[in-house]
Coordinates of C-alpha atoms and ligand atoms in Angstrom, one line a residue:
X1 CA 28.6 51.0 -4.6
X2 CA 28.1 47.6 -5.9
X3 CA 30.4 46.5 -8.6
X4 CA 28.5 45.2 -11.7
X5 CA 30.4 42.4 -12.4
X6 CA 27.8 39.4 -13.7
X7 CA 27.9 35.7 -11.8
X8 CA 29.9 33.4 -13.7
X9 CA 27.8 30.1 -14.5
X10 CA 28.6 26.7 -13.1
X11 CA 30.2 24.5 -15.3
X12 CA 29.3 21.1 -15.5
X13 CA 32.4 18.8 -15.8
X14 CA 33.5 16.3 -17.8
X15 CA 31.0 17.3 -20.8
X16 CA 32.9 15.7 -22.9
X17 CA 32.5 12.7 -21.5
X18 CA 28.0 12.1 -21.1
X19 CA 26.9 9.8 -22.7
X20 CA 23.2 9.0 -24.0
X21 CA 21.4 7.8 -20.8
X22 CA 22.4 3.5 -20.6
X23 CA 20.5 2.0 -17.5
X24 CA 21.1 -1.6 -17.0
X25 CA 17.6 -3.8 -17.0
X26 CA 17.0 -6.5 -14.0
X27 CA 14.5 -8.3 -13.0
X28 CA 13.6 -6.9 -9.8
X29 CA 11.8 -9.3 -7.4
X30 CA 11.9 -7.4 -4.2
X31 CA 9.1 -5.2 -2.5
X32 CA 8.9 -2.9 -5.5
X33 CA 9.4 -1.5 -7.7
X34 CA 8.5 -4.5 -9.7
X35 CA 9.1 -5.1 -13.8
X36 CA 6.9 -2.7 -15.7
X37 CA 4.6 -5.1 -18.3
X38 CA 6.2 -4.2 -21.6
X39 CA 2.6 -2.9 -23.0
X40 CA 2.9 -0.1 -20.5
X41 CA 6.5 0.7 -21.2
X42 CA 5.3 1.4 -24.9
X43 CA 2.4 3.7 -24.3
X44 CA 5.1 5.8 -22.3
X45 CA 7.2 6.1 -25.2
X46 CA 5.0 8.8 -26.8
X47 CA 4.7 13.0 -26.6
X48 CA 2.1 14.2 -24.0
X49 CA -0.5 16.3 -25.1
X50 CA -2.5 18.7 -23.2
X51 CA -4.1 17.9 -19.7
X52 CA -7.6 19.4 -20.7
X53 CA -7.0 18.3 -24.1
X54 CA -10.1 16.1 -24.7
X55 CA -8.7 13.0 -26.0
X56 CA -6.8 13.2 -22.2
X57 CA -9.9 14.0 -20.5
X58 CA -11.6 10.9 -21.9
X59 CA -8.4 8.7 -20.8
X60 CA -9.0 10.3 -17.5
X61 CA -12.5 9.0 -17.6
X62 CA -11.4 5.4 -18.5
X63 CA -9.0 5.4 -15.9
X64 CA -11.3 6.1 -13.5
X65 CA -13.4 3.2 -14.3
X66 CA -10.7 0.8 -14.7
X67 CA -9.8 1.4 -11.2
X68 CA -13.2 1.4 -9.6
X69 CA -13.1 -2.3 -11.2
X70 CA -9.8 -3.3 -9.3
X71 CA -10.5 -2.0 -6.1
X72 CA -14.1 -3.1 -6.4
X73 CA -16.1 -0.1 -5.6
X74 CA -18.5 2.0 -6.8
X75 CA -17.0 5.4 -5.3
X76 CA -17.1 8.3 -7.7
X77 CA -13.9 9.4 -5.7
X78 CA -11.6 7.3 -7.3
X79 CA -8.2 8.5 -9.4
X80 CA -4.6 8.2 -9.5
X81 CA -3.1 10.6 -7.2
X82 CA 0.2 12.2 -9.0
X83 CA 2.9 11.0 -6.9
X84 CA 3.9 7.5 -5.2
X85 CA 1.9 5.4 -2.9
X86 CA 3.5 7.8 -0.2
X87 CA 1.5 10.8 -1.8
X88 CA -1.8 8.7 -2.1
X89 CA -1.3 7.9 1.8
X90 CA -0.6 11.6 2.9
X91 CA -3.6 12.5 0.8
X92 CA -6.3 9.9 2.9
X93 CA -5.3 11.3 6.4
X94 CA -4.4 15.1 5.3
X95 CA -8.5 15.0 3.9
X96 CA -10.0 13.8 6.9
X97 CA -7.4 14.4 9.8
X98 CA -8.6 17.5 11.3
X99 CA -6.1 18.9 13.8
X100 CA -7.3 17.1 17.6
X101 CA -8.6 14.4 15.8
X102 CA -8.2 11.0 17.5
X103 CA -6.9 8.4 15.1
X104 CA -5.9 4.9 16.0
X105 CA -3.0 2.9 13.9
X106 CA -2.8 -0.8 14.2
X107 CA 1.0 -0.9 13.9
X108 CA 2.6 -4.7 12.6
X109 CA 5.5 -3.2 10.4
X110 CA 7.0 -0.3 8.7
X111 CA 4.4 1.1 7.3
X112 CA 2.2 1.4 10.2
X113 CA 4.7 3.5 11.8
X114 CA 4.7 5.5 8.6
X115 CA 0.7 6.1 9.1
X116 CA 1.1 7.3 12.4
X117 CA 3.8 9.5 11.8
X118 CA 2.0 11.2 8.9
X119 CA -0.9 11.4 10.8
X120 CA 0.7 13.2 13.7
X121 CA 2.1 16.1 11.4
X122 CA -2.0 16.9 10.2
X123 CA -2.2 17.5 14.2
X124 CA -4.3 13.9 14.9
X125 CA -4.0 12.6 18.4
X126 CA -2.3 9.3 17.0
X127 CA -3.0 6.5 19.2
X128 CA -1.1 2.8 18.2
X129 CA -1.7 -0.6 18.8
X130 CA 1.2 -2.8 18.6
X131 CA 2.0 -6.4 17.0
X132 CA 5.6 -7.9 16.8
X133 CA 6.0 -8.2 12.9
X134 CA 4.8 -10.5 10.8
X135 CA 1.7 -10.9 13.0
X136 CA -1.7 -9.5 12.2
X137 CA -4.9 -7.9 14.6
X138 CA -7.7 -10.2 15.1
X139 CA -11.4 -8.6 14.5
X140 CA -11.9 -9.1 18.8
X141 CA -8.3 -7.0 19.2
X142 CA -9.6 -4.5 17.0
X143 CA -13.0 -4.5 18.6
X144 CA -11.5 -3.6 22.3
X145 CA -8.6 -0.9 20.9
X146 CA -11.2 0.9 19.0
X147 CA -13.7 0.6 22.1
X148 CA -11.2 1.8 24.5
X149 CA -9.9 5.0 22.3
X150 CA -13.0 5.9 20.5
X151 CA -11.2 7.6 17.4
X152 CA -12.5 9.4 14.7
X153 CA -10.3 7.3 12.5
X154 CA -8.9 3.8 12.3
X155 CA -6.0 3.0 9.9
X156 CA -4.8 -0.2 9.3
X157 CA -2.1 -1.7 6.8
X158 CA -3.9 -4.8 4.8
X159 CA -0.7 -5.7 3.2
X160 CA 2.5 -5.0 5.5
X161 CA 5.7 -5.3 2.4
X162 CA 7.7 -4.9 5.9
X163 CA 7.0 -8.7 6.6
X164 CA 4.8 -10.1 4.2
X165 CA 1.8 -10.4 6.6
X166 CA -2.0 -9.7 4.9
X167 CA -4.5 -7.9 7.9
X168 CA -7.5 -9.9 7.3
X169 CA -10.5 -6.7 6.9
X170 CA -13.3 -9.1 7.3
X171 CA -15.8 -7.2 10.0
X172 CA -13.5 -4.5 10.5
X173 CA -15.7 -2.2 8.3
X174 CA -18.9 -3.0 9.9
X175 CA -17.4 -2.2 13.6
X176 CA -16.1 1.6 12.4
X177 CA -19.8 1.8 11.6
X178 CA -20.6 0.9 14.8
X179 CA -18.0 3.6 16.7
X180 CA -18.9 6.2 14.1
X181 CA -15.3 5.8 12.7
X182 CA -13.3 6.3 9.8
X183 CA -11.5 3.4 8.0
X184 CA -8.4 4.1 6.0
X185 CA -6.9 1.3 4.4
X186 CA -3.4 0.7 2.6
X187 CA -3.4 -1.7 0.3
X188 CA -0.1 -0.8 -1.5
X189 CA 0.8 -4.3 -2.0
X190 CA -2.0 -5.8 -2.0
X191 CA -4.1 -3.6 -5.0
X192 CA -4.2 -6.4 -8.0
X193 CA -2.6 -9.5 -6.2
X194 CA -4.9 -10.0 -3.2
X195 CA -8.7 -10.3 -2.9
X196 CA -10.3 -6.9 -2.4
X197 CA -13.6 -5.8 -2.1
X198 CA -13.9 -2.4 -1.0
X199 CA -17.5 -1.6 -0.8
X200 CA -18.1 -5.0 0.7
X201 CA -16.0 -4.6 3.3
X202 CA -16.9 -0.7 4.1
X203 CA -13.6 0.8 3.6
X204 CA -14.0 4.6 3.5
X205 CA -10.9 5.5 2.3
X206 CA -7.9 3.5 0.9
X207 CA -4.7 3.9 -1.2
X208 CA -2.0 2.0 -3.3
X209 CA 1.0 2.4 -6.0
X210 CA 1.2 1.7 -9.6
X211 CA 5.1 0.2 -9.2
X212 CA 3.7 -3.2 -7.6
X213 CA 0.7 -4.9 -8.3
X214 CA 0.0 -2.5 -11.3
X215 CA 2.7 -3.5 -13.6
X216 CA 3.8 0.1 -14.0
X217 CA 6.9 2.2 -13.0
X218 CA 6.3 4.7 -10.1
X219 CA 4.5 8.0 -9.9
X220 CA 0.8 7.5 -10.3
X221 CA -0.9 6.0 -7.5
X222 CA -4.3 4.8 -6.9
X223 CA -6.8 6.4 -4.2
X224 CA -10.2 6.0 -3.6
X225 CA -12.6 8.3 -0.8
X226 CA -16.9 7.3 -0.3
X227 CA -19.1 9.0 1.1
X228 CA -18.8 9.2 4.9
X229 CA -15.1 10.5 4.4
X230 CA -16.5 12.9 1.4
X231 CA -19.3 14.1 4.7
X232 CA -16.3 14.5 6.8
X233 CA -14.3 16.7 4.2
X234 CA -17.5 18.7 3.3
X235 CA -17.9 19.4 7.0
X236 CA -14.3 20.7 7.9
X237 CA -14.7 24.0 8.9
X238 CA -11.0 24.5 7.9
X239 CA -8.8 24.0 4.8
X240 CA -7.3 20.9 4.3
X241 CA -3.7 21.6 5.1
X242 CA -2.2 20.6 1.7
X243 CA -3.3 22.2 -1.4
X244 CA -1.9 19.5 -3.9
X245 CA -3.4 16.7 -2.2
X246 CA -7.0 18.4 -1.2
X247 CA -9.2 16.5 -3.1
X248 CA -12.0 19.4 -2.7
X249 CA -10.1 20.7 -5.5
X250 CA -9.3 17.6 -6.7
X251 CA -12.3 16.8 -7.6
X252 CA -13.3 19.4 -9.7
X253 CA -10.5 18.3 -12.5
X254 CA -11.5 15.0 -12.1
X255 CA -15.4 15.7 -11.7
X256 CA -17.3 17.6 -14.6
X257 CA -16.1 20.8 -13.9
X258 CA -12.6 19.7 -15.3
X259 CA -11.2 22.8 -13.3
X260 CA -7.3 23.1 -13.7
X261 CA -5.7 22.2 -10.2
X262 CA -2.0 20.7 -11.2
X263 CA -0.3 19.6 -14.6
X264 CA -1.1 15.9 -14.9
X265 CA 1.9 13.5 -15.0
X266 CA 0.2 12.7 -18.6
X267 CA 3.0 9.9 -19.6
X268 CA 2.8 8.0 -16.1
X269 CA -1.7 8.4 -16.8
X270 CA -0.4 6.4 -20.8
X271 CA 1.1 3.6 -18.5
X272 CA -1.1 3.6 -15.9
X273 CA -4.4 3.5 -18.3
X274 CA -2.3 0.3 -19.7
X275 CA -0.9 -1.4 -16.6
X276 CA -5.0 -1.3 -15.8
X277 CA -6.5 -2.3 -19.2
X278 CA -4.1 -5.2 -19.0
X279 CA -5.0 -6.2 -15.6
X280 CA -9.1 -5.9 -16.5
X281 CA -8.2 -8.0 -20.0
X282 CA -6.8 -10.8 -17.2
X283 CA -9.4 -10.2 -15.5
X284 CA -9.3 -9.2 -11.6
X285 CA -10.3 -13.0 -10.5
X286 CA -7.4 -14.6 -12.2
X287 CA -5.0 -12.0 -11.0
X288 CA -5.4 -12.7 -7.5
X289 CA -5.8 -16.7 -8.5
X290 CA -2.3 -15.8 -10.5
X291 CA -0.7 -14.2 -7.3
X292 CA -1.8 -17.2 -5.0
X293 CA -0.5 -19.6 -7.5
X294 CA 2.7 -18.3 -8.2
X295 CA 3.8 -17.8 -4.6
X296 CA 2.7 -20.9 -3.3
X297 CA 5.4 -22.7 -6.1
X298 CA 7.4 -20.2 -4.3
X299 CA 7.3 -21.4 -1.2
X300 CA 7.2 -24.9 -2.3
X301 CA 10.6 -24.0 -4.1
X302 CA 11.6 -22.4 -0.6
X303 CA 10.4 -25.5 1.4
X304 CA 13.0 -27.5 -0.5
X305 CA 16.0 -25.7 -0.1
X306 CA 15.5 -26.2 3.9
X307 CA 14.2 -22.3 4.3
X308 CA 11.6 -21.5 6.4
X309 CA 9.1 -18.4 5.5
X310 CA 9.0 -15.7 8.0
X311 CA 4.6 -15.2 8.3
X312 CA 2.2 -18.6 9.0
X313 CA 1.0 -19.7 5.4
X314 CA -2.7 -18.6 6.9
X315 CA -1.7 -15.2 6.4
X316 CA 1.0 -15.0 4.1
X317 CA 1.0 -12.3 1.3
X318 CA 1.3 -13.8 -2.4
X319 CA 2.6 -10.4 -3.8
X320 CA 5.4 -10.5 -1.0
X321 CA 7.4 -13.0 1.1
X322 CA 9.0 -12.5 3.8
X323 CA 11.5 -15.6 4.2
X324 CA 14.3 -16.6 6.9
X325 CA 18.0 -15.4 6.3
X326 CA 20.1 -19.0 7.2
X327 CA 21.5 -19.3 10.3
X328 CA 25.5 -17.9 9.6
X329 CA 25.1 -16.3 6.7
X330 CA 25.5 -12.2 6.1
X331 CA 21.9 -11.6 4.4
X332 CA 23.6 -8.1 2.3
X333 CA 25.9 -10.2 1.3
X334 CA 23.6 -12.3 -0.7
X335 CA 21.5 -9.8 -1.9
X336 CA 24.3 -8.1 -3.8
X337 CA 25.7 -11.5 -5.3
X338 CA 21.8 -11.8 -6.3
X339 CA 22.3 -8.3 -8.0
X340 CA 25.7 -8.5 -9.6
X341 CA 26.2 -12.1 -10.4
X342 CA 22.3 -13.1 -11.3
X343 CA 20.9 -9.4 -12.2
X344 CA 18.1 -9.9 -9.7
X345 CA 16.8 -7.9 -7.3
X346 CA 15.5 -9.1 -3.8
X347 CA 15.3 -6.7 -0.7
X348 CA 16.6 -6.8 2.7
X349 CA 14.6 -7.0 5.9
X350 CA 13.5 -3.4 7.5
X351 CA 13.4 -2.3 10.6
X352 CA 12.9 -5.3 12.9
X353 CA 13.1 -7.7 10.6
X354 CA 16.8 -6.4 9.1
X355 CA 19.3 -8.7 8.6
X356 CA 16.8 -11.8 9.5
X357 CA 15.0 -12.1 6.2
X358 CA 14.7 -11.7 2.9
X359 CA 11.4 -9.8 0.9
X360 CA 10.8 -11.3 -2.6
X361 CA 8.4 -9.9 -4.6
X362 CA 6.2 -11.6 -6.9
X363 CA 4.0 -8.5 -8.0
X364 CA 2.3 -7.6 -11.4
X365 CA 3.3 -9.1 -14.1
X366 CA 6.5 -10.4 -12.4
X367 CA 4.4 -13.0 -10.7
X368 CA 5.0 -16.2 -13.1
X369 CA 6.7 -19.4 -12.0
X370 CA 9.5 -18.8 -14.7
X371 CA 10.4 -16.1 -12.4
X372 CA 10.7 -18.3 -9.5
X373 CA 12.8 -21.0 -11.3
X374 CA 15.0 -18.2 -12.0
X375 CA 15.3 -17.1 -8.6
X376 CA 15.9 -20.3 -6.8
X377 CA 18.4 -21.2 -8.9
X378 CA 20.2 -18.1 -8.0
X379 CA 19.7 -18.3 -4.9
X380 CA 20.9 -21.9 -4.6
X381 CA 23.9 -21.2 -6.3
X382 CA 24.6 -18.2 -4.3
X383 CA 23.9 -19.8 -0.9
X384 CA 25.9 -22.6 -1.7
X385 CA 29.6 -20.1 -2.7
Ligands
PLP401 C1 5.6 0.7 -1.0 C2 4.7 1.0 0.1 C3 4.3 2.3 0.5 C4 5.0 3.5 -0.1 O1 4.8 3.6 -1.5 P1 5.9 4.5 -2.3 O2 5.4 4.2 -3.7 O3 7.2 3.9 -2.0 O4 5.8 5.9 -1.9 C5 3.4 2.4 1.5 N1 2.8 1.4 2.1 C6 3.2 0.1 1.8 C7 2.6 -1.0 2.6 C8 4.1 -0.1 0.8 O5 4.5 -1.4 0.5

């Protein structure tokens, strides 16, 4: 027999000693996340309501339309995926990856690697094309990969925050036509700060965040499907392998039929409606125009201090930059003197680049040339201890 004795409780210690949550506030300009515009920080600051309440479902519809005006595209497929840019990413390829599946990743960074590793687990036969980073494909390199592998599915990174290179998409569009292929885009980064035109450039399926260019904390993230992906979904004899992602179901809580699927994050929809309404108010024009400005005082800033910038201007990212650690000097180091002595943020390098550069970000509404006074200076005065 089993004695009846009851489990005694964890304890938590030191109750005595929590305090109402204190978090300090920096200005974070490294790859994200970036400064959340003030606006959006207020709308968070509210109670949910329901998620088939109908005030929320006519948020939802607004949302939708505000994005279909950043990206540029008419797709009716477009909503926030609940989750990070990460989610929105694993829910382009776990849609149209069905298991055999050739798809081709042109790999310049971090986040190429990412695309072909996620790709692998939905069962695709990943094939990569390789560029050292900070480099990007040209439209003939493309042209010859994607005649020699023939897959079902090219996936390319416009905006690699690895090492602040932009993939030019020009063309690239029309030649998946041609092969009968699949374009998946991720333009994390590059949503609000760079030029896009989605339907113009015959992007099938693409995906970003709302903690960079969107002015918004983390956990709502913009993704966008037409209609030769939708044909390929539609066709898939099986299910798609991950139910909170399948936008099959998906889209019948954001379609008419307003069919419960998952609990919306309804807070992170407040901020995200703002971060959006605030970024149509600007206007999508002047927020690229913004983003070029901005980090082109950057580099000017850069240029006089003697440091170099990692990626040729031709193909430089405004939201990121990718710039040269000093010859002698420990890049960690500097980044946490940036932190604790100046309360800013900057990133390290990843991967290949670790330890050689530094990422600033200039994203959202952190891209403003106050922000870049503030930052040389620091940096100055922390190069030169
Ligand atoms: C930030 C980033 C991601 C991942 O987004 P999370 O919000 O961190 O999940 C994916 N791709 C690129 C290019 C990114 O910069």
């Amino acid at each position: 027999m089993t004695s009846a004795t009851s489990p005694s409780p964890l304890k938590i210690h030191h109750k005595s000693q929590l305090s109402p949550l204190d978090m300090p506030e920096r200005l974070l300009l490294g790859p994200g996340p970036s400064n959340s515009n003030p606006v959006v920080v207020a709308a968070m600051n509210r109670q949910p309501i329901g998620h088939l309440d109908p005030a929320y479902l006519a948020l939802m519809d607004e949302v939708q339309d505000l994005l279909r005006y950043v990206w540029q595209t008419s797709n009716e497929l477009t909503l926030p995926v609940s989750g990070t840019g990460s989610a929105a990413m694993e829910a382009t390829l776990a849609n149209v990856v069905e298991p055999g599946d050739r798809v081709l990743v042109g790999v310049m960074g971090y986040f190429g690697h990412r695309l072909a590793d996620m790709a692998q687990r939905y069962r695709a036969d990943v094939k990569t094309i390789q560029k050292p980073w900070g480099n990007v494909f040209s439209l003939s390199e493309l042209r010859s990969a994607v005649e020699e592998h023939r897959p079902k599915i090219l996936a390319l990174v416009h905006a690699e925050t690895s090492t602040g290179a932009c993939q030019p998409l020009d063309g690239v569009g029309e030649l998946c036509r041609e092969y009968d292929c699949l374009l998946i885009t991720d333009m994390v980064t590059s949503l609000g700060g760079v030029p896009i035109f989605l339907d113009d450039w015959k992007i099938d399926l693409a995906y970003s965040c709302s903690q960079k260019g969107l002015s918004c904390p983390p956990g709502s993230s913009p993704f966008t499907m037409g209609e030769r992906a939708m044909e390929k979904l539609v066709r898939r004899p099986e299910k798609v392998a991950n139910w909170y992602l399948d936008m099959s179901l998906l889209k019948q809580y954001w379609g008419s039929d307003r069919k419960y699927h998952h609990t919306a994050p309804i807070n992170m929809t407040y901020a995200f409606r703002e971060g959006l309404r605030m970024l149509a108010e600007e206007g999508i024009e002047q927020s690229w125009a913004r983003h070029k400005n901005t980090a082109e005082y950057l580099w000017t800033e850069l240029d006089k201090l003697g440091m170099e910038c990692h990626v040729d201007q031709e193909y430089r990212l405004a939201p990121l930059t990718t710039v040269r650690v000093p010859a002698g000097v420990e890049a960690k180091t500097v980044t946490q003197a940036m932190l604790k002595d100046h309360n800013i943020e900057i990133g390290n390098g990843l991967g290949e680049l670790a330890g050689k550069v530094w990422r600033i970000g200039l994203m959202g509404h952190n891209s403003q040339p106050e922000n870049v006074d503030h930052l040389v200076s620091a940096l100055s005065q922390v190069l030169n201890k």
